[in-house]
Structure formats: C-alpha cells, structure tokens
Coordinates of C-alpha atoms and ligand atoms in Angstrom, one line a residue:
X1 CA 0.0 0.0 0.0
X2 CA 1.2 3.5 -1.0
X3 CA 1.9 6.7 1.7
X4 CA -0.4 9.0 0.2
X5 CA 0.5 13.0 1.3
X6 CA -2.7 15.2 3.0
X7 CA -4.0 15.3 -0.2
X8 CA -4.1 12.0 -1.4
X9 CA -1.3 11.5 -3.7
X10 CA 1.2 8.9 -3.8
X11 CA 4.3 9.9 -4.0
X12 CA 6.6 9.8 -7.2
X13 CA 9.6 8.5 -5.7
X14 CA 7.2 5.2 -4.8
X15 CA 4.7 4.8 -7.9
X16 CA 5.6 7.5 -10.9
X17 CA 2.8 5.6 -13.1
X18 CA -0.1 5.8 -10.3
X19 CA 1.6 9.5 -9.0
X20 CA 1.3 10.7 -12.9
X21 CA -2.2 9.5 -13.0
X22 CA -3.3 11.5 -10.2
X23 CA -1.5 14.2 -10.4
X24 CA -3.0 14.9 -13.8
X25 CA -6.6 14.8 -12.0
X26 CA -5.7 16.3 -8.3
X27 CA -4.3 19.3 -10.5
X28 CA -7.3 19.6 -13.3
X29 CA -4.7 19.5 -15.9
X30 CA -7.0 17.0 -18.0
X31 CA -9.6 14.2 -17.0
X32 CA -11.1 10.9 -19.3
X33 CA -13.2 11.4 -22.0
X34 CA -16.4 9.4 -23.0
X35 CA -15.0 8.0 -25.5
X36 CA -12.3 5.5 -24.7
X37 CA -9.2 7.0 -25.2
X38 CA -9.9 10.6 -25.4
X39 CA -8.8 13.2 -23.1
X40 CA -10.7 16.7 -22.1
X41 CA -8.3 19.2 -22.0
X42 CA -9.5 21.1 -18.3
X43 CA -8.6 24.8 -18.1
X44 CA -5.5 24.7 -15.9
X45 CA -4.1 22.0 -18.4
X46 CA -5.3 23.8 -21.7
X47 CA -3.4 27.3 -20.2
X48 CA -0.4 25.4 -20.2
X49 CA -1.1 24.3 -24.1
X50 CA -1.9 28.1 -24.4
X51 CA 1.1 28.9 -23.4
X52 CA 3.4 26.6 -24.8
X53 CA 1.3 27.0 -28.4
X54 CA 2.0 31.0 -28.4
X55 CA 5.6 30.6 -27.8
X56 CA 6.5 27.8 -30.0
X57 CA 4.3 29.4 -32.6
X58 CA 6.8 32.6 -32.4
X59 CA 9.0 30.8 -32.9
X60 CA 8.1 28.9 -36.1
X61 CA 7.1 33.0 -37.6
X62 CA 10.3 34.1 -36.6
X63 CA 11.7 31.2 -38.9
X64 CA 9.7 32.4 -42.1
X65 CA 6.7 30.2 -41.4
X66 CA 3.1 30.9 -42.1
X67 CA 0.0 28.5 -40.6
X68 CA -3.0 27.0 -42.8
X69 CA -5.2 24.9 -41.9
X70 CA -6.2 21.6 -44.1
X71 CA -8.8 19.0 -43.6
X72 CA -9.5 16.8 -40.8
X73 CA -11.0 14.2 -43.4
X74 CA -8.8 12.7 -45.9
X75 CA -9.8 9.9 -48.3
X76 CA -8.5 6.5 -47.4
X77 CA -7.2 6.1 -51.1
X78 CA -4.4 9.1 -50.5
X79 CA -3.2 6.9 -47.3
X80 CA -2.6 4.1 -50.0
X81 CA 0.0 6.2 -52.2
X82 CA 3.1 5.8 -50.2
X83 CA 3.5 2.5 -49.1
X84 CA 5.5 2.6 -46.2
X85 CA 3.5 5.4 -45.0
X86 CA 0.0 3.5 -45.1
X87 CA 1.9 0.1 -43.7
X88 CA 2.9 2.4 -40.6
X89 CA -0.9 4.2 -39.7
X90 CA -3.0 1.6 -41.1
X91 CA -2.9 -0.2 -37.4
X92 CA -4.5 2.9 -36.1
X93 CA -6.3 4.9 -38.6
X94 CA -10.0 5.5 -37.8
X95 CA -12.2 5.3 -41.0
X96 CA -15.6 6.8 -41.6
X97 CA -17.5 4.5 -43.5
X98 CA -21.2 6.4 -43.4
X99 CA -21.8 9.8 -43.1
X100 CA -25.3 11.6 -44.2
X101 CA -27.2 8.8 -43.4
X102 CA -25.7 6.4 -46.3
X103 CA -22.7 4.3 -47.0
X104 CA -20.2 6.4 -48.6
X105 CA -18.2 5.8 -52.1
X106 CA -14.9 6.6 -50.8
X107 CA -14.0 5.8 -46.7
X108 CA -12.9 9.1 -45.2
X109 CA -9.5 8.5 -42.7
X110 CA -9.5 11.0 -39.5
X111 CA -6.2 12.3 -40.3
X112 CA -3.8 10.7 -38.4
X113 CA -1.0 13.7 -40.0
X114 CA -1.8 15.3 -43.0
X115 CA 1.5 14.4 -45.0
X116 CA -1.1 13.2 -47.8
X117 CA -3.6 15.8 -47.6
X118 CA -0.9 18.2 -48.0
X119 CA 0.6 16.5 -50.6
X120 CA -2.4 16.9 -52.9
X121 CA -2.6 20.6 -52.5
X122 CA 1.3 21.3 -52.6
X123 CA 0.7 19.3 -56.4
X124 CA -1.4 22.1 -56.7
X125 CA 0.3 25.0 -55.3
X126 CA 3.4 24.4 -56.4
X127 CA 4.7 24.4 -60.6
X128 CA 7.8 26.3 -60.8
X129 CA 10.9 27.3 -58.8
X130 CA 9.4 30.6 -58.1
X131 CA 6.9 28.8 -55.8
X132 CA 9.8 27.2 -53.2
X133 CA 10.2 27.1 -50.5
X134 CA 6.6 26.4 -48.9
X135 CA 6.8 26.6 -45.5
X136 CA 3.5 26.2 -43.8
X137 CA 2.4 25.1 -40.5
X138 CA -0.7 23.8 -39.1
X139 CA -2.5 23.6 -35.5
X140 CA -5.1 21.1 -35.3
X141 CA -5.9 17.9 -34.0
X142 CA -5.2 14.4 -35.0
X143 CA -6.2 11.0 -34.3
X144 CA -4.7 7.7 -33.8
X145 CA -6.6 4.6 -32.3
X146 CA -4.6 3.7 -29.3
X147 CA -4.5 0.5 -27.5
X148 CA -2.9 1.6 -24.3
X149 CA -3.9 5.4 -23.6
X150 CA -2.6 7.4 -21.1
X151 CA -3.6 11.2 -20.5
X152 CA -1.0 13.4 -23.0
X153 CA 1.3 10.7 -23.6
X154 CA -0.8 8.3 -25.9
X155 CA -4.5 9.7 -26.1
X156 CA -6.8 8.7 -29.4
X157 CA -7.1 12.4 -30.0
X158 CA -4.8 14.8 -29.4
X159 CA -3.4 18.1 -30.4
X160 CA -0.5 19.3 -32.1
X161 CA 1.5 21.3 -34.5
X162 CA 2.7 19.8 -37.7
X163 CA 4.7 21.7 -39.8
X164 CA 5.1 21.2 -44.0
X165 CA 7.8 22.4 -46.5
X166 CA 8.8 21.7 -49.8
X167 CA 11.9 22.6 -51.0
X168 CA 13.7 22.5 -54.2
X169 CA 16.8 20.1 -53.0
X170 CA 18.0 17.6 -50.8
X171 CA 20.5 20.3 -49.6
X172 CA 17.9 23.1 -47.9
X173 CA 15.2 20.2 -47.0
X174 CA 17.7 18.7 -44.5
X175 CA 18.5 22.3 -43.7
X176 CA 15.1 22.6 -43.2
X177 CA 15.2 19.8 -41.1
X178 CA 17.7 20.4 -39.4
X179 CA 16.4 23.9 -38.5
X180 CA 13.4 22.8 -36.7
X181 CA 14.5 20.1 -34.3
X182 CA 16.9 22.7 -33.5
X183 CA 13.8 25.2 -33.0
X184 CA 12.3 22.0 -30.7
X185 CA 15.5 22.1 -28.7
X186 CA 15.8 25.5 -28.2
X187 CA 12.3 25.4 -27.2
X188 CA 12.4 22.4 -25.1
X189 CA 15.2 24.4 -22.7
X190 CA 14.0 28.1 -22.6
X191 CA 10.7 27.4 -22.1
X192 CA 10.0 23.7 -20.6
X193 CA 12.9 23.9 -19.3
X194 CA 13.9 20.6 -19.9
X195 CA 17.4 19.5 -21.7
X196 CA 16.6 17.6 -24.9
X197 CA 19.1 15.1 -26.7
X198 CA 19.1 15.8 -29.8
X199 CA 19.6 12.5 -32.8
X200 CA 18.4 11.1 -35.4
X201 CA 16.2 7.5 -34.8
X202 CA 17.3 4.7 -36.1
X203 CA 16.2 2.9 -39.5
X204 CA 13.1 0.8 -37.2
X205 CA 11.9 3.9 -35.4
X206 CA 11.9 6.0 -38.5
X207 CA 8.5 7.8 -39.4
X208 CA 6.4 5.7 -41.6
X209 CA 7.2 7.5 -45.0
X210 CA 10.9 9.4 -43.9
X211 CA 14.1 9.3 -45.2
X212 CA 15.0 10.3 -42.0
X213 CA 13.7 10.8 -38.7
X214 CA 15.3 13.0 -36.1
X215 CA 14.0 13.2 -32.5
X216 CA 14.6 15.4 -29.1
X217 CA 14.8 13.1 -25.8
X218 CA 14.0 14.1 -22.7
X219 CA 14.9 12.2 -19.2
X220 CA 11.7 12.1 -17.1
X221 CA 11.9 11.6 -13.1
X222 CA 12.1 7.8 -13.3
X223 CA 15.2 8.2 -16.0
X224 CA 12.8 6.7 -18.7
X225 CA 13.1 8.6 -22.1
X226 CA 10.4 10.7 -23.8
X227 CA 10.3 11.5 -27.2
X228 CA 9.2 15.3 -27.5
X229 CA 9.4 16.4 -30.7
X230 CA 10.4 14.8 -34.2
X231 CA 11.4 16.4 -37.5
X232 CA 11.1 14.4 -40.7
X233 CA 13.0 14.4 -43.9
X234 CA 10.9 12.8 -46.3
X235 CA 12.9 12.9 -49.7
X236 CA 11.1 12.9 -52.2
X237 CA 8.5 10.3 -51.3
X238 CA 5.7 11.8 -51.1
X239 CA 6.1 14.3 -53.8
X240 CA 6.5 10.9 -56.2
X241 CA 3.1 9.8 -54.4
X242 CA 1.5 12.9 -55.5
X243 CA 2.8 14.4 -58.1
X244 CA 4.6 17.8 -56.4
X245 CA 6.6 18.7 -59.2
X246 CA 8.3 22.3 -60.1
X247 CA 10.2 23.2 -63.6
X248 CA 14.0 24.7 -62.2
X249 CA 15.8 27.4 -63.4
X250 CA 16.3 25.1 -67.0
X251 CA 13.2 24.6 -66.9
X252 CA 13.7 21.3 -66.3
X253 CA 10.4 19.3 -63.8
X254 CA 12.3 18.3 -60.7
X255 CA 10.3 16.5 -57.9
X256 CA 10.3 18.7 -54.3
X257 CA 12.0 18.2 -51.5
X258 CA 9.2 17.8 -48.3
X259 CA 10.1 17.7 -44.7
X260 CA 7.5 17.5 -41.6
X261 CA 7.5 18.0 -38.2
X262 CA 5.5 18.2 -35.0
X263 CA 5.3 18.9 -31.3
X264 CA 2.4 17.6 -29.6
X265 CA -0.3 17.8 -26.1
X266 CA 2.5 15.1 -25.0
X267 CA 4.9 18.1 -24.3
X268 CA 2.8 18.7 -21.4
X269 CA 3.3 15.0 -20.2
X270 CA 7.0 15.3 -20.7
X271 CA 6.6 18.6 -18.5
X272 CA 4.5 16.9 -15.4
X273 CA 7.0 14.1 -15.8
X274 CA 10.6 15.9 -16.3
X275 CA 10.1 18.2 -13.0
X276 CA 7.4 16.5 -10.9
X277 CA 8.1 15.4 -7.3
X278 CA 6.6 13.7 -3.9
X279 CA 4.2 17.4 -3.3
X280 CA 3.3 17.5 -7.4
X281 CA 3.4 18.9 -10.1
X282 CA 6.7 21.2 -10.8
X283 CA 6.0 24.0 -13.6
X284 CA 8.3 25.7 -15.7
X285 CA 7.4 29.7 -14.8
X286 CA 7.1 30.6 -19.0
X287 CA 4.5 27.5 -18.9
X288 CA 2.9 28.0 -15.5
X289 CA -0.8 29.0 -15.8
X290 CA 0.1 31.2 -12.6
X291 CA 3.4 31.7 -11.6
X292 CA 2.9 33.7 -8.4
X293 CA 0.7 33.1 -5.9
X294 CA -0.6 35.2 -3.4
X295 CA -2.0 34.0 0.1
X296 CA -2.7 36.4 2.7
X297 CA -2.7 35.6 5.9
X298 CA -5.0 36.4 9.2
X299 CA -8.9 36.8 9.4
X300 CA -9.8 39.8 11.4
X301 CA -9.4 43.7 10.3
X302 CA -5.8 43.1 10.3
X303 CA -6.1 40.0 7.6
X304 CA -8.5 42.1 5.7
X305 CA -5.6 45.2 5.5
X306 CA -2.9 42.3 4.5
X307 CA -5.7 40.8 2.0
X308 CA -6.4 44.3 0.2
X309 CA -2.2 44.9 0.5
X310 CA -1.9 41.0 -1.8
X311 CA -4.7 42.7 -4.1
X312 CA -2.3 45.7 -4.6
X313 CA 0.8 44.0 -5.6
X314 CA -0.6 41.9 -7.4
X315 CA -2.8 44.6 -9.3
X316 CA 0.9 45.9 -9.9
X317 CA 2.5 42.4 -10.8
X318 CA -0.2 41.9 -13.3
X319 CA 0.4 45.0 -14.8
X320 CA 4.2 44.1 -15.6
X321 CA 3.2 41.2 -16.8
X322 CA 3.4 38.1 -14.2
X323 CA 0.4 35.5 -14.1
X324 CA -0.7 36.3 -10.3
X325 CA -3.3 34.8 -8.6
X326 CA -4.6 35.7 -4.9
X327 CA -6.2 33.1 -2.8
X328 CA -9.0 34.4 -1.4
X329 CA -10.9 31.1 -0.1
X330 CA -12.1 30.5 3.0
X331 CA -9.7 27.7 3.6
X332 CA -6.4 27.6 6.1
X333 CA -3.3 28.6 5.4
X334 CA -1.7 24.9 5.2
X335 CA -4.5 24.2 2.4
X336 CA -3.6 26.6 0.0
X337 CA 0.1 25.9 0.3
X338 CA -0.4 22.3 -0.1
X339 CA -2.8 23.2 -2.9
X340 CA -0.5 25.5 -4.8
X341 CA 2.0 22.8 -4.3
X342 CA 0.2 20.3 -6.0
X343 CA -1.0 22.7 -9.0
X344 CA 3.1 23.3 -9.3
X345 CA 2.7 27.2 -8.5
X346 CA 6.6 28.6 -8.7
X347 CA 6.9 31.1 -6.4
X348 CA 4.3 31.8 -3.2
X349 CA 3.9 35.2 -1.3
X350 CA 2.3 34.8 2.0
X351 CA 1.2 38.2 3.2
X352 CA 0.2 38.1 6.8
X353 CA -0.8 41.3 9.3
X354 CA 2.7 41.1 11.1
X355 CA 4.1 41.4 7.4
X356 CA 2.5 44.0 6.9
X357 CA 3.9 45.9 9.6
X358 CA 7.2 45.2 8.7
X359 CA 6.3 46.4 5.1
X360 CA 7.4 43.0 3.5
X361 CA 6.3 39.9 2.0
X362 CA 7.7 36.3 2.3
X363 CA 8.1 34.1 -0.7
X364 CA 8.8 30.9 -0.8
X365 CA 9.6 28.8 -3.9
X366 CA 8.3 25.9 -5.3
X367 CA 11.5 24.1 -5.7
X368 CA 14.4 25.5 -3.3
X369 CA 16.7 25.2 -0.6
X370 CA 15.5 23.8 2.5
X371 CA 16.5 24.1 6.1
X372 CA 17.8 21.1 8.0
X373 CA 14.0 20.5 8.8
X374 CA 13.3 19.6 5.3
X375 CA 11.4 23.3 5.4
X376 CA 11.6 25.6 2.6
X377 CA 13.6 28.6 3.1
X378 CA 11.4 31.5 3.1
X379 CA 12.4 35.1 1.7
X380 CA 11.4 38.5 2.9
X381 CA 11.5 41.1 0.2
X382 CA 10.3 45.0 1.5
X383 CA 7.2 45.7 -0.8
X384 CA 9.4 48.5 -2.6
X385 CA 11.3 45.6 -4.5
X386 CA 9.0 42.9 -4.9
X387 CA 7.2 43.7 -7.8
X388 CA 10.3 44.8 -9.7
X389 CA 12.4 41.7 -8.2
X390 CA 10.1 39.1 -9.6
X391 CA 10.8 38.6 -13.1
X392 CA 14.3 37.7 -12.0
X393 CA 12.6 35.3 -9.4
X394 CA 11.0 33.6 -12.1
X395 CA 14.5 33.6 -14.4
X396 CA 16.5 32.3 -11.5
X397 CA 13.8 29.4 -11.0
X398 CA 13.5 28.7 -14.2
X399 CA 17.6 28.2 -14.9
X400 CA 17.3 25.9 -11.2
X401 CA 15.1 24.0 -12.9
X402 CA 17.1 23.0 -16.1
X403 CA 20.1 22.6 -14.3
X404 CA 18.4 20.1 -11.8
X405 CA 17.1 18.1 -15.1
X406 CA 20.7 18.2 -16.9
X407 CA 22.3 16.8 -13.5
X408 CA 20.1 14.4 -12.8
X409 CA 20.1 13.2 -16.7
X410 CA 23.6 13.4 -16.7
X411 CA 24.3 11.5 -13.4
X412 CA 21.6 8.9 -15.2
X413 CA 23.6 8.0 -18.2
X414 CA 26.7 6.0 -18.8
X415 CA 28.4 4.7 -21.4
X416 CA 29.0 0.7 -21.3
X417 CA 30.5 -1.7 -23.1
X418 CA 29.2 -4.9 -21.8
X419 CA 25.8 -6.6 -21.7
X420 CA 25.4 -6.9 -17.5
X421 CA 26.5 -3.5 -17.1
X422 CA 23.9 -2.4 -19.7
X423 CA 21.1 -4.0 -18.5
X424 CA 21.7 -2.7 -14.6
X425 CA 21.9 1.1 -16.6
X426 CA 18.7 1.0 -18.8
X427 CA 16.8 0.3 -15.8
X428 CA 17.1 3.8 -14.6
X429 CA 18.4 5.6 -16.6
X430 CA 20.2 5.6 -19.8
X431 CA 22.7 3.6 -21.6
X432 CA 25.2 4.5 -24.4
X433 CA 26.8 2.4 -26.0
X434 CA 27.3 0.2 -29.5
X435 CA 24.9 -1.2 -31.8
X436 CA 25.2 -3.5 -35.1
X437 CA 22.3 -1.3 -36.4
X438 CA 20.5 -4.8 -37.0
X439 CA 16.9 -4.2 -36.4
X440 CA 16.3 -7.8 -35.1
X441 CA 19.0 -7.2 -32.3
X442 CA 16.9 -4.0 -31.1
X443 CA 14.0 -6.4 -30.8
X444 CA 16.3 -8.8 -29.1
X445 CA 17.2 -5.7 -27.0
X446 CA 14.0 -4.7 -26.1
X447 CA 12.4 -7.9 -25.0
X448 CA 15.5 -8.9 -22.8
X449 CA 15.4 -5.2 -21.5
X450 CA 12.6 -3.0 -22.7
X451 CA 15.1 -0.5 -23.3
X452 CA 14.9 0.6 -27.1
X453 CA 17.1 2.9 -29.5
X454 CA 16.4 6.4 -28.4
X455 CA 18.9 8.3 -30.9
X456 CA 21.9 8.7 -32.5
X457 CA 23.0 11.6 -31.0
X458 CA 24.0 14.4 -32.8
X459 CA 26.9 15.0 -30.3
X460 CA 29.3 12.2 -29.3
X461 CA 32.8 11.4 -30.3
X462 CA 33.4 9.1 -33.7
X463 CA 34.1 6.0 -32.6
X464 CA 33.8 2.1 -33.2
X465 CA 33.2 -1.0 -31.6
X466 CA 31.6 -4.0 -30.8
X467 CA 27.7 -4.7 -30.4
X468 CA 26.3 -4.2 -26.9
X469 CA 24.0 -6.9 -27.5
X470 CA 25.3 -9.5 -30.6
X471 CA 29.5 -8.2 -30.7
X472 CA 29.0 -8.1 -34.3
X473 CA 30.3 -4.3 -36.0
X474 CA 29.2 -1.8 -34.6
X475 CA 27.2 0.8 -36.8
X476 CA 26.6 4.2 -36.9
X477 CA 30.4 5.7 -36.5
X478 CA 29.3 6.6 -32.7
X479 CA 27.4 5.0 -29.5
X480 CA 24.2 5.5 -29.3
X481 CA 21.5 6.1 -26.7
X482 CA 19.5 3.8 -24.9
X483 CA 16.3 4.1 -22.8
X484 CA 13.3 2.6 -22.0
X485 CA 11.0 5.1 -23.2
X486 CA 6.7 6.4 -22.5
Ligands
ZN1 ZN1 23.6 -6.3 -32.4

C-alpha cells in the first residue's frame, strides 16, 4: 500500500505511473473522455497548451513560417500512395465509412497527420521554382486509435502542430530539417525547461514514409526517455506519391524536396514528468498558468488590511506582466500551500498582518533550498522591491530547474561496453553504447530489456566498436542512446 500525502497522492519517488495519474486529475490538468481514449483538456491544463502553443508558434514565424489549416477528413485512397506510409498508420487509422445517413463511395481517414492531404494541394500550389520554399504550419488535432492510452502521452485524440515544406533540394530540406529540431530544442530548454538530446532514430523507429527521422529526448523523473518532438525528412517520397513537381531554373520538372515535423499535447506530459516530485506537479514559470501566488494571511481587520495589500501588488504584478493569482478562499493557510503545491505554482507570497507591519512579504519557492528541517527557506523582500524583483525570481527558477534536469540526466547515463552492465543502466536511466544497427537485435534488446534505440545523438565522439548486445560491427560511427521510453 502506498503513503499517500494530506492530499491523497502517492508519491513519485514510490509509484511515478499511479503518481502521474493522479497528479494529472488532483491538479485539473485534464480528465477521461467518454470516448475510450480521449482526453478533455480542463482549463489549468489547456493554459499550459496556451502557453506553450504561443511561444513555439513565435518561434516557427520568426523562422519564415506561415500557418493554414487543411482537412481533418482525408480519403482513405491518398493513405494508400506511399507505401511505407499507409503500412505504418493503417494499425490505427480510424475510418468513416457512413456519413449523411448512407454508405459512402470513398471511406474518409480522420487524419492521423496530413502528409497526404498536404501532398495533394502542394501538387497544386506548387509548378515552378518561383513557388519554393513552402513553409507552412498547421495547428489542429489528430487521431490515432490507441490501445494503451494514457492522458497526454498516448490519447486517441490529441493536439499538435505539424509543420510542412517543400523545397527544391535535398541540400535546404535537410536544412530545413535540421532547422526545426533545433527550434524544438531550443524550445524544449527556454521554455519547458527541460534539456533535450538531440539525434536522429534509427532505421526501425523512423517515421512511416521518412528518409529520416530525427527526434529530441528528454529524461523524465524515473530516468525513462520521452520523445518530444520529431522532425522528418521525407525525400522525395511523397512528392512521387503525389505528383509535387516544379520546372527549375532550366526549366527542367524536378520532384520537391518535403520535410515534416511536429510537437504535440504530450509536451505537457514530458513537463509533469521531467520536473514533478513527492508534493506534485513542478511547472516551468514561461508555462505556468500562474506563476505567483498570493495567500494572505489572518482573518480579522488586520487580515482584511494584509488581503487588500496582496490585491495591490498583485494589481501591480499583473500590470508588468506576471500570471498572479490571490487566494482568497475560506480555507487555512496549510490548504492553499499544499494546494499550490500540487498545482506546481513557482513562487508563493504569503502576506500576513505582522508582514505587513514590517512592510514585507515572504516568498517561498516551489522548488528551493530547505533548512535542516526539510522546510523551505522562506524570503522577505520589502514591498518596494518585490514587484520589480520578480521577473528575476522567475528567471532564477526557471535556470534551477534546467540545471536540476541536466544533473540528474547526466548523473543517469553512462556509457557501457558490456551486456550486465547495460542492462543494470537502462533500468534507470540511460545507456550508451554500441549497436550492429540490425533491427532484429533491437527487438532482441527490447524484450530482454525494454530499453529501445532512443537516438543517435548528434553529439558524441566518432568511434567504433563492438555490439552491446550481438558483438558483431558496430554501426553508426558513434554509440548510441539507450532508454526505456513512455
Ligand atoms: Zn547487435
């Protein structure tokens, strides 16, 4: 039997799997839908979507792309045109068969991505030279029937980005590619504050349809691996499928170039899972729905004076742009902190009468030193510099909070070079360390371990070797990382 806290949640450090499950409900992130396999999306959760949606978005303009928006109904005979593409969704592609009240001519997929959708109108779109690059991006939803669904991390529906170029050459496609799991990355750090690997998958984990497949890898609390965000050449694969053509310069007709890529609701897993701990959820301030909290303190006239006083600061706060809440419920002072705890608030300001008097307020952070107690050291700022002082609060905090992850995924991951040693690593953490590149020795791998191929990281000194697993050649010119993986 688990030691739940006061407010009924096991802790991570005993159960991640039944902590992540009711964190994500004891916080009103997100809840089951109807439907098996479906997720609603609750306010505090959809905030944090907000959020990350708005900056990753920037980002994306700020590297020359536009959004669109395409279809969420494609017809099942596009799915057929590239054959590794259909092999690889068919398993979970759900079909419209009757619509209208009759049998239709053609089955309609729910786009499960819209590589094919796409496809058809960049055949369209796209006739000469003059017309490259396209570089489009869309925000929608997407569905894929899952067996095992878990809330962000595998749900039947879920939302996401997926950007879509075309390019006249191999060159500025992998460019292209190249460009936006760097864009991921970047992301991943300044504002989820989580350190990403960055590789490229190996042949068996490639995208159904790629070329190649490159991935960003987080480490999550339990030294599992996620897989955050992937960027896709494609070749010209789907341009053959359908048709995307261009005459050059020599007026020669060339076949584009595509790429894809995507970042998804599971972000928000990897967050609850990269920073979480025993008390809750830990959020990144640029992705915290409210990053400062306000409790005041005391219930007389002299609580009602230190209640208008949190109103005032944080009218200011507001105004300079911080997400500020004040607690005003009729609930004790241990609650709300244990509350805020749980929701992952960064920084608290308690605000009591004695306070005040002294013309301060005393924050405490989410994540921080403790006293030898196990307490939280607590701060007292004079009103004068608290409302200027917090932005650098929430900096500080945020650069505490990707310097625990890198530690800890650093202190997680070793190289080895033999078989016992592996297995004793990929069950915490992760491995690196040679591989034939055989696909049936990472199925071999996986069922002795469930530790899979994470990447080929971009970093990582050229070297060669034996096979962790079969001692035959190693491939790939470099170790690789190993995991098991959500
Ligand atoms: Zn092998």
């Amino acid at each position: 039997m688990s030691k739940k806290n006061q407010l009924g949640v096991t802790p991570l450090s005993e159960d991640v799997s039944a902590w992540y499950n009711e964190i994500v409900f004891k916080a009103e992130l997100a809840d089951r839908g109807p439907a098996k396999g479906t997720m609603v999306i609750r306010p505090y959760g959809y905030t944090i979507w907000e959020l990350l949606q708005a900056q990753l978005d920037q980002r994306f303009k700020d590297t020359g792309h536009v959004n669109a928006y395409f279809p969420l109904f494609i017809p099942e005979s596009y799915l057929h045109r590239e054959a590794d593409h259909v092999e690889g969704f068919s398993p979970e592609l759900a079909v419209v068969t009757h619509a209208g009240g009759k049998e239709l001519d053609e089955p309609l997929v729910v786009r499960p991505t819209s590589e094919t959708v796409i496809g058809e109108m960049y055949s369209r779109w796209i006739t000469s030279y003059r017309d490259l690059p396209v570089l489009i991006n869309a925000w929608n939803n997407v569905v894929r029937w899952e067996l095992r669904p878990r809330i962000f991390l595998r749900t039947t529906e879920f939302l996401w980005q997926e950007g879509h170029t075309a390019h006249a050459d191999q060159q500025e496609a992998m460019d292209e590619t190249m460009q936006m799991l760097g864009v991921y990355a970047e992301f991943a750090r300044t504002v989820a504050a989580i350190p990403m690997i960055e590789g490229e998958k190996t042949p068996g984990e490639r995208f159904a349809g790629a070329v190649r497949t490159f991935t960003i890898e987080g480490m999550m609390r339990d030294g599992k691996a996620l897989q955050s965000g992937t960027s896709h050449y494609l070749g010209t694969n789907f341009a053959q499928a359908f048709d995307i053509t261009y005459t050059d310069v020599n007026n020669e007709v060339q076949h584009v170039h595509t790429t894809s890529w995507g970042m998804s609701t599971r972000m928000i897993g990897a967050v609850i899972l990269a920073h979480g701990d025993d008390q809750g959820l830990v959020l990144p301030p640029r992705l915290a729905p409210i990053q400062v909290v306000m409790v005041p303190i005391g219930r007389d006239e002299d609580g009602v004076a230190a209640a208008a006083k949190a109103d005032e600061l944080a009218a200011e706060l507001k105004a300079a742009g911080v997400r500020v809440h004040v607690d005003h419920r009729d609930a004790s002072p241990g609650f709300k902190f244990s509350d805020w705890e749980l929701k992952g608030v960064p920084l608290r300001v308690e605000l009591g009468p004695r306070d005040l008097e002294a013309g301060h307020v005393v924050v405490a952070h989410r994540v921080g030193e403790v006293d030898d107690k196990g307490r939280a050291v607590k701060q007292q700022i004079p009103f004068a510099d608290f409302v200027s002082g917090v932005p650098a609060l929430l900096d500080a905090y945020h650069d505490m909070l990707v310097e625990r992850a890198e530690t800890f995924r650093d202190e997680n991951t070793s190289v080895v070079d033999n078989w016992d040693a592996f297995e004793a690593q990929v069950a915490t953490g992760f491995a690196v360390a040679f591989h034939c590149g055989r696909p049936e020795c990472e199925d071999d791998i996986k069922s002795a371990t469930k530790a899979t191929p994470r990447c080929i990281p971009l970093e990582g000194e050229a070297a060669e070797g034996v096979c962790i697993r079969c001692d035959n050649p190693s491939a790939y010119g470099k170790r690789i990382i190993f995991g098991r993986a959500y």
